[in-house]
C-alpha cells in the first residue's frame, strides 16, 4: 500500500486544469439543480447526491479517452457528467422521459450511455467491479488499449464482489482501475463502525496489485495518481486500487437527516469545499482570470437549465415500452 505524497508526480498543464475545473462545475451545477428541482416537486425520484466529491471523477476523466469505459453506482451522477454524458438525455432519464438515455425506464440509478463510455449504472452495491472486469477483459481480447474504471464507495469494499474482482483482475492483469470514493460513510454507517482496516488501499496487497490512498479533494494529487494507474493499465501492467478520501456533503439519499454525521465535521468539510478552493488556486496561479471562469460558469448554468427544459418538455414513455428491451425480439442464428 502506498500513500500519495506528490513527489515526482505528473502535473496537469493549464488546459487540463481548466478542463478539470469545467467538469467539476458541471457536476456541481447539475447536482444543485437536481436537488432544487426535487424540492420544488417537479421531480419525483430517489436521488443520491455526490456533492463534495467532484474532484475524483473530474481528475480521472481528463486522463481517459472517449472509448475508455466506466461502470458506476447509484451515487454516480458526477461520474457520468465527468465522462461526458450529454445533459439533455441525462436529465430526461432522471425525469423518466422517453428522450432519456434509457427511454425513461431506468431513472437516475440505472443510467447507461455507451456513446460516452458510461456502460452501466447499478443500484447493487459493489456490482460495478465485476462488470468493469468484463469490459477490461474484452479490451484485452480485442487487443485495444482501452481501459475500464470501476467506481464504488467505501462500504462496497466489504462485500464479496470487491475481493473476487480484485483477485481476478490481478490474476489476468486486466486493464481496470478500481476507484473507491471513500466518503467516510457506508449508507448511514460511519467508516470506523463497519470496516476493520484503516485504509482500504491496504487490501490491494492481498491481490498483488498497487494500492494507493490519495486526497480525493486535491485535484493535482488525484490527477497524478489516476494518470499513473491509467497509463499502467493501458500499457499492460494490470489493475490498480485507488482509495480517494473525500466527504459527501449530504446524507445517503435525498431527504436523509444525516444525524450520523456530527455538525462540526460536516461544517468543517463544507468549509473546505474543493470547488471554490480549486478556483482560487487557478486565479492565484494565473491559469485563468475571473471573467474567463465566470463566463465558463455562466455557460454551464445555461446548459443545465436547457437540459431541464428539454426533459420537462419531453413525453413519458408509452405503455408499448413496458416489455421492450426486456426480451430479444430477433435472434440471428
GROMACS .gro file of C-alpha atoms in nm:
model
  333
    1UNK     CA    1   0.000   0.000   0.000
    2UNK     CA    2   0.124   0.346  -0.087
    3UNK     CA    3   0.032   0.685   0.049
    4UNK     CA    4   0.035   0.956  -0.217
    5UNK     CA    5   0.262   1.248  -0.125
    6UNK     CA    6   0.301   1.416  -0.462
    7UNK     CA    7   0.670   1.353  -0.512
    8UNK     CA    8   0.771   1.302  -0.876
    9UNK     CA    9   0.405   1.307  -0.978
   10UNK     CA   10   0.274   1.418  -1.317
   11UNK     CA   11   0.127   1.769  -1.318
   12UNK     CA   12  -0.164   1.871  -1.542
   13UNK     CA   13  -0.093   2.155  -1.781
   14UNK     CA   14  -0.301   2.474  -1.782
   15UNK     CA   15  -0.554   2.348  -2.036
   16UNK     CA   16  -0.607   2.027  -1.838
   17UNK     CA   17  -0.653   2.221  -1.515
   18UNK     CA   18  -0.925   2.429  -1.680
   19UNK     CA   19  -1.082   2.112  -1.818
   20UNK     CA   20  -1.092   1.961  -1.468
   21UNK     CA   21  -1.249   2.278  -1.329
   22UNK     CA   22  -1.510   2.280  -1.608
   23UNK     CA   23  -1.609   1.922  -1.530
   24UNK     CA   24  -1.627   1.999  -1.158
   25UNK     CA   25  -1.855   2.299  -1.218
   26UNK     CA   26  -2.082   2.093  -1.445
   27UNK     CA   27  -2.111   1.832  -1.169
   28UNK     CA   28  -2.184   2.093  -0.901
   29UNK     CA   29  -2.438   2.293  -1.104
   30UNK     CA   30  -2.609   1.972  -1.216
   31UNK     CA   31  -2.631   1.838  -0.860
   32UNK     CA   32  -2.762   2.166  -0.723
   33UNK     CA   33  -3.026   2.175  -0.996
   34UNK     CA   34  -3.145   1.819  -0.928
   35UNK     CA   35  -3.183   1.883  -0.555
   36UNK     CA   36  -3.361   2.212  -0.622
   37UNK     CA   37  -3.598   2.056  -0.875
   38UNK     CA   38  -3.687   1.773  -0.636
   39UNK     CA   39  -3.753   2.024  -0.358
   40UNK     CA   40  -3.986   2.215  -0.587
   41UNK     CA   41  -4.183   1.897  -0.658
   42UNK     CA   42  -4.105   1.898  -1.030
   43UNK     CA   43  -3.916   1.568  -0.999
   44UNK     CA   44  -4.030   1.260  -0.808
   45UNK     CA   45  -3.724   1.040  -0.788
   46UNK     CA   46  -3.475   0.894  -0.540
   47UNK     CA   47  -3.150   1.087  -0.558
   48UNK     CA   48  -2.807   1.019  -0.409
   49UNK     CA   49  -2.605   1.339  -0.409
   50UNK     CA   50  -2.229   1.325  -0.456
   51UNK     CA   51  -2.179   1.694  -0.378
   52UNK     CA   52  -1.829   1.739  -0.239
   53UNK     CA   53  -1.681   1.455  -0.445
   54UNK     CA   54  -1.639   1.646  -0.771
   55UNK     CA   55  -1.260   1.625  -0.792
   56UNK     CA   56  -1.240   1.247  -0.817
   57UNK     CA   57  -1.421   1.176  -1.148
   58UNK     CA   58  -1.303   1.505  -1.299
   59UNK     CA   59  -0.938   1.414  -1.241
   60UNK     CA   60  -0.993   1.058  -1.362
   61UNK     CA   61  -1.190   1.151  -1.673
   62UNK     CA   62  -0.939   1.403  -1.809
   63UNK     CA   63  -0.699   1.107  -1.830
   64UNK     CA   64  -0.944   0.884  -2.016
   65UNK     CA   65  -1.004   0.851  -2.391
   66UNK     CA   66  -1.355   0.872  -2.538
   67UNK     CA   67  -1.363   0.494  -2.593
   68UNK     CA   68  -1.249   0.411  -2.239
   69UNK     CA   69  -1.533   0.282  -2.026
   70UNK     CA   70  -1.664   0.338  -1.676
   71UNK     CA   71  -1.904   0.149  -1.453
   72UNK     CA   72  -2.057   0.342  -1.168
   73UNK     CA   73  -2.316   0.317  -0.891
   74UNK     CA   74  -2.637   0.489  -0.784
   75UNK     CA   75  -2.433   0.775  -0.632
   76UNK     CA   76  -2.264   0.827  -0.966
   77UNK     CA   77  -2.420   1.121  -1.149
   78UNK     CA   78  -2.090   1.306  -1.102
   79UNK     CA   79  -1.901   1.017  -1.267
   80UNK     CA   80  -2.135   1.028  -1.567
   81UNK     CA   81  -2.118   1.406  -1.608
   82UNK     CA   82  -1.738   1.399  -1.582
   83UNK     CA   83  -1.716   1.128  -1.850
   84UNK     CA   84  -1.927   1.335  -2.087
   85UNK     CA   85  -2.287   1.213  -2.084
   86UNK     CA   86  -2.489   1.490  -2.256
   87UNK     CA   87  -2.708   1.672  -2.004
   88UNK     CA   88  -3.027   1.668  -2.212
   89UNK     CA   89  -3.072   1.287  -2.224
   90UNK     CA   90  -2.929   1.263  -1.871
   91UNK     CA   91  -3.200   1.490  -1.734
   92UNK     CA   92  -3.466   1.324  -1.945
   93UNK     CA   93  -3.373   0.989  -1.791
   94UNK     CA   94  -3.381   1.132  -1.440
   95UNK     CA   95  -3.727   1.269  -1.517
   96UNK     CA   96  -3.846   0.937  -1.663
   97UNK     CA   97  -3.899   1.070  -2.016
   98UNK     CA   98  -3.876   0.879  -2.341
   99UNK     CA   99  -3.590   1.100  -2.463
  100UNK     CA  100  -3.371   0.977  -2.178
  101UNK     CA  101  -3.060   0.763  -2.211
  102UNK     CA  102  -3.269   0.453  -2.131
  103UNK     CA  103  -3.601   0.581  -2.270
  104UNK     CA  104  -3.703   0.692  -1.922
  105UNK     CA  105  -3.717   0.337  -1.791
  106UNK     CA  106  -3.401   0.337  -1.581
  107UNK     CA  107  -3.408   0.658  -1.385
  108UNK     CA  108  -3.106   0.806  -1.204
  109UNK     CA  109  -2.997   0.469  -1.059
  110UNK     CA  110  -2.964   0.295  -1.396
  111UNK     CA  111  -2.831   0.549  -1.645
  112UNK     CA  112  -2.636   0.396  -1.934
  113UNK     CA  113  -2.478   0.586  -2.223
  114UNK     CA  114  -2.227   0.373  -2.419
  115UNK     CA  115  -2.160   0.657  -2.664
  116UNK     CA  116  -1.971   0.840  -2.389
  117UNK     CA  117  -1.833   0.525  -2.230
  118UNK     CA  118  -2.079   0.502  -1.940
  119UNK     CA  119  -2.159   0.134  -1.971
  120UNK     CA  120  -2.370   0.080  -1.662
  121UNK     CA  121  -2.502   0.249  -1.351
  122UNK     CA  122  -2.603  -0.008  -1.096
  123UNK     CA  123  -2.815   0.002  -0.783
  124UNK     CA  124  -2.650  -0.312  -0.647
  125UNK     CA  125  -2.369  -0.226  -0.408
  126UNK     CA  126  -2.031  -0.326  -0.550
  127UNK     CA  127  -2.155  -0.468  -0.878
  128UNK     CA  128  -1.970  -0.207  -1.084
  129UNK     CA  129  -1.647  -0.400  -1.026
  130UNK     CA  130  -1.715  -0.739  -1.190
  131UNK     CA  131  -1.879  -0.562  -1.486
  132UNK     CA  132  -1.573  -0.339  -1.528
  133UNK     CA  133  -1.362  -0.654  -1.523
  134UNK     CA  134  -1.566  -0.793  -1.811
  135UNK     CA  135  -1.516  -0.477  -2.014
  136UNK     CA  136  -1.143  -0.483  -1.939
  137UNK     CA  137  -1.127  -0.850  -2.041
  138UNK     CA  138  -1.297  -0.762  -2.371
  139UNK     CA  139  -1.041  -0.485  -2.431
  140UNK     CA  140  -0.760  -0.731  -2.365
  141UNK     CA  141  -0.909  -0.990  -2.601
  142UNK     CA  142  -0.952  -0.750  -2.891
  143UNK     CA  143  -0.603  -0.608  -2.844
  144UNK     CA  144  -0.715  -0.249  -2.793
  145UNK     CA  145  -0.564  -0.008  -2.544
  146UNK     CA  146  -0.896   0.069  -2.379
  147UNK     CA  147  -0.914   0.079  -2.002
  148UNK     CA  148  -1.210   0.034  -1.772
  149UNK     CA  149  -1.281   0.222  -1.448
  150UNK     CA  150  -1.496   0.085  -1.166
  151UNK     CA  151  -1.628   0.347  -0.924
  152UNK     CA  152  -1.764   0.239  -0.587
  153UNK     CA  153  -1.795   0.355  -0.227
  154UNK     CA  154  -1.612   0.250   0.087
  155UNK     CA  155  -1.897   0.025   0.201
  156UNK     CA  156  -1.869  -0.182  -0.117
  157UNK     CA  157  -1.515  -0.285  -0.023
  158UNK     CA  158  -1.665  -0.516   0.239
  159UNK     CA  159  -1.864  -0.735   0.000
  160UNK     CA  160  -1.755  -1.045  -0.186
  161UNK     CA  161  -1.762  -0.888  -0.534
  162UNK     CA  162  -1.484  -0.648  -0.432
  163UNK     CA  163  -1.246  -0.927  -0.336
  164UNK     CA  164  -1.343  -1.152  -0.626
  165UNK     CA  165  -1.297  -0.870  -0.876
  166UNK     CA  166  -0.957  -0.762  -0.745
  167UNK     CA  167  -0.834  -1.120  -0.740
  168UNK     CA  168  -0.939  -1.193  -1.097
  169UNK     CA  169  -0.820  -0.857  -1.232
  170UNK     CA  170  -0.476  -0.916  -1.082
  171UNK     CA  171  -0.460  -1.277  -1.196
  172UNK     CA  172  -0.540  -1.185  -1.556
  173UNK     CA  173  -0.365  -0.845  -1.548
  174UNK     CA  174  -0.678  -0.671  -1.667
  175UNK     CA  175  -0.664  -0.303  -1.775
  176UNK     CA  176  -0.900  -0.190  -1.500
  177UNK     CA  177  -0.875   0.078  -1.232
  178UNK     CA  178  -1.074   0.035  -0.912
  179UNK     CA  179  -1.162   0.379  -0.772
  180UNK     CA  180  -1.302   0.373  -0.420
  181UNK     CA  181  -1.462   0.708  -0.337
  182UNK     CA  182  -1.423   0.685   0.039
  183UNK     CA  183  -1.667   0.950   0.161
  184UNK     CA  184  -1.648   0.823   0.521
  185UNK     CA  185  -2.000   0.675   0.538
  186UNK     CA  186  -2.148   0.349   0.407
  187UNK     CA  187  -2.513   0.447   0.370
  188UNK     CA  188  -2.596   0.551   0.729
  189UNK     CA  189  -2.291   0.391   0.895
  190UNK     CA  190  -1.962   0.557   0.982
  191UNK     CA  191  -1.650   0.407   0.824
  192UNK     CA  192  -1.491   0.305   1.153
  193UNK     CA  193  -1.805   0.118   1.256
  194UNK     CA  194  -1.808  -0.119   0.958
  195UNK     CA  195  -1.455  -0.155   0.817
  196UNK     CA  196  -1.170  -0.327   1.002
  197UNK     CA  197  -0.877  -0.169   0.815
  198UNK     CA  198  -0.784   0.196   0.849
  199UNK     CA  199  -0.714   0.221   0.474
  200UNK     CA  200  -0.900   0.031   0.205
  201UNK     CA  201  -0.593   0.058  -0.019
  202UNK     CA  202  -0.416  -0.188   0.212
  203UNK     CA  203  -0.639  -0.462   0.074
  204UNK     CA  204  -0.466  -0.439  -0.264
  205UNK     CA  205  -0.161  -0.610  -0.119
  206UNK     CA  206  -0.360  -0.933  -0.078
  207UNK     CA  207  -0.411  -0.941  -0.455
  208UNK     CA  208  -0.060  -0.839  -0.566
  209UNK     CA  209  -0.162  -0.504  -0.714
  210UNK     CA  210  -0.069  -0.145  -0.633
  211UNK     CA  211  -0.293   0.020  -0.374
  212UNK     CA  212  -0.280   0.398  -0.330
  213UNK     CA  213  -0.455   0.624  -0.079
  214UNK     CA  214  -0.491   0.979  -0.207
  215UNK     CA  215  -0.661   1.302  -0.102
  216UNK     CA  216  -0.962   1.285  -0.332
  217UNK     CA  217  -1.027   1.657  -0.285
  218UNK     CA  218  -0.684   1.759  -0.416
  219UNK     CA  219  -0.710   1.797  -0.796
  220UNK     CA  220  -0.334   1.765  -0.850
  221UNK     CA  221  -0.283   1.459  -0.634
  222UNK     CA  222  -0.592   1.292  -0.776
  223UNK     CA  223  -0.486   1.369  -1.132
  224UNK     CA  224  -0.137   1.230  -1.082
  225UNK     CA  225  -0.249   0.907  -0.917
  226UNK     CA  226  -0.521   0.849  -1.177
  227UNK     CA  227  -0.284   0.917  -1.465
  228UNK     CA  228  -0.025   0.674  -1.332
  229UNK     CA  229  -0.284   0.397  -1.282
  230UNK     CA  230  -0.447   0.451  -1.622
  231UNK     CA  231  -0.115   0.453  -1.809
  232UNK     CA  232  -0.005   0.141  -1.625
  233UNK     CA  233  -0.326  -0.040  -1.718
  234UNK     CA  234  -0.307   0.080  -2.079
  235UNK     CA  235   0.049  -0.047  -2.111
  236UNK     CA  236  -0.042  -0.396  -1.990
  237UNK     CA  237   0.069  -0.355  -1.629
  238UNK     CA  238  -0.262  -0.461  -1.483
  239UNK     CA  239  -0.502  -0.313  -1.229
  240UNK     CA  240  -0.465  -0.056  -0.951
  241UNK     CA  241  -0.679   0.014  -0.645
  242UNK     CA  242  -0.717   0.386  -0.574
  243UNK     CA  243  -0.873   0.493  -0.246
  244UNK     CA  244  -0.974   0.858  -0.280
  245UNK     CA  245  -1.054   1.016   0.057
  246UNK     CA  246  -1.339   1.266   0.036
  247UNK     CA  247  -1.656   1.371   0.218
  248UNK     CA  248  -2.014   1.375   0.097
  249UNK     CA  249  -2.190   1.696   0.195
  250UNK     CA  250  -2.537   1.545   0.229
  251UNK     CA  251  -2.698   1.228   0.360
  252UNK     CA  252  -2.713   0.887   0.199
  253UNK     CA  253  -3.024   0.970  -0.001
  254UNK     CA  254  -3.207   1.297  -0.063
  255UNK     CA  255  -3.415   1.374   0.247
  256UNK     CA  256  -3.189   1.183   0.484
  257UNK     CA  257  -3.137   1.382   0.807
  258UNK     CA  258  -2.770   1.266   0.822
  259UNK     CA  259  -2.766   1.253   1.203
  260UNK     CA  260  -2.479   1.005   1.184
  261UNK     CA  261  -2.257   1.299   1.083
  262UNK     CA  262  -2.159   1.546   1.353
  263UNK     CA  263  -2.244   1.908   1.278
  264UNK     CA  264  -1.881   2.002   1.334
  265UNK     CA  265  -1.728   1.755   1.088
  266UNK     CA  266  -1.986   1.840   0.823
  267UNK     CA  267  -1.930   2.214   0.865
  268UNK     CA  268  -1.554   2.165   0.851
  269UNK     CA  269  -1.578   1.957   0.531
  270UNK     CA  270  -1.808   2.206   0.360
  271UNK     CA  271  -1.576   2.491   0.457
  272UNK     CA  272  -1.306   2.307   0.261
  273UNK     CA  273  -1.529   2.268  -0.046
  274UNK     CA  274  -1.284   2.160  -0.319
  275UNK     CA  275  -1.458   2.358  -0.594
  276UNK     CA  276  -1.402   2.717  -0.469
  277UNK     CA  277  -1.062   2.608  -0.338
  278UNK     CA  278  -0.956   2.496  -0.686
  279UNK     CA  279  -1.100   2.810  -0.842
  280UNK     CA  280  -0.898   3.026  -0.605
  281UNK     CA  281  -0.584   2.833  -0.695
  282UNK     CA  282  -0.643   2.876  -1.068
  283UNK     CA  283  -0.679   3.251  -1.019
  284UNK     CA  284  -0.379   3.275  -0.786
  285UNK     CA  285  -0.151   3.089  -1.030
  286UNK     CA  286  -0.270   3.286  -1.330
  287UNK     CA  287  -0.416   2.984  -1.507
  288UNK     CA  288  -0.735   3.181  -1.570
  289UNK     CA  289  -0.892   3.518  -1.494
  290UNK     CA  290  -1.213   3.585  -1.307
  291UNK     CA  291  -1.403   3.689  -1.625
  292UNK     CA  292  -1.294   3.370  -1.806
  293UNK     CA  293  -1.415   3.146  -1.522
  294UNK     CA  294  -1.733   3.350  -1.478
  295UNK     CA  295  -1.814   3.306  -1.846
  296UNK     CA  296  -1.748   2.932  -1.822
  297UNK     CA  297  -1.977   2.904  -1.520
  298UNK     CA  298  -2.249   3.106  -1.694
  299UNK     CA  299  -2.240   2.877  -1.999
  300UNK     CA  300  -2.262   2.567  -1.780
  301UNK     CA  301  -2.557   2.707  -1.586
  302UNK     CA  302  -2.734   2.776  -1.916
  303UNK     CA  303  -2.657   2.421  -2.033
  304UNK     CA  304  -2.814   2.277  -1.718
  305UNK     CA  305  -3.125   2.496  -1.749
  306UNK     CA  306  -3.159   2.394  -2.114
  307UNK     CA  307  -3.141   2.027  -2.014
  308UNK     CA  308  -3.413   2.075  -1.753
  309UNK     CA  309  -3.641   2.244  -2.006
  310UNK     CA  310  -3.574   1.968  -2.258
  311UNK     CA  311  -3.653   1.696  -2.007
  312UNK     CA  312  -3.970   1.855  -1.876
  313UNK     CA  313  -4.091   1.916  -2.230
  314UNK     CA  314  -4.043   1.553  -2.332
  315UNK     CA  315  -4.308   1.282  -2.326
  316UNK     CA  316  -4.329   0.995  -2.081
  317UNK     CA  317  -4.269   0.650  -2.236
  318UNK     CA  318  -4.582   0.483  -2.373
  319UNK     CA  319  -4.720   0.151  -2.247
  320UNK     CA  320  -4.562  -0.011  -2.554
  321UNK     CA  321  -4.226   0.033  -2.384
  322UNK     CA  322  -4.317  -0.184  -2.084
  323UNK     CA  323  -4.184  -0.507  -2.233
  324UNK     CA  324  -3.948  -0.361  -2.490
  325UNK     CA  325  -3.575  -0.412  -2.415
  326UNK     CA  326  -3.659  -0.698  -2.179
  327UNK     CA  327  -3.652  -0.989  -2.426
  328UNK     CA  328  -3.477  -1.020  -2.762
  329UNK     CA  329  -3.724  -0.983  -3.048
  330UNK     CA  330  -3.493  -1.117  -3.316
  331UNK     CA  331  -3.219  -1.374  -3.275
  332UNK     CA  332  -2.965  -1.425  -3.551
  333UNK     CA  333  -2.877  -1.794  -3.591
   0.00000   0.00000   0.00000
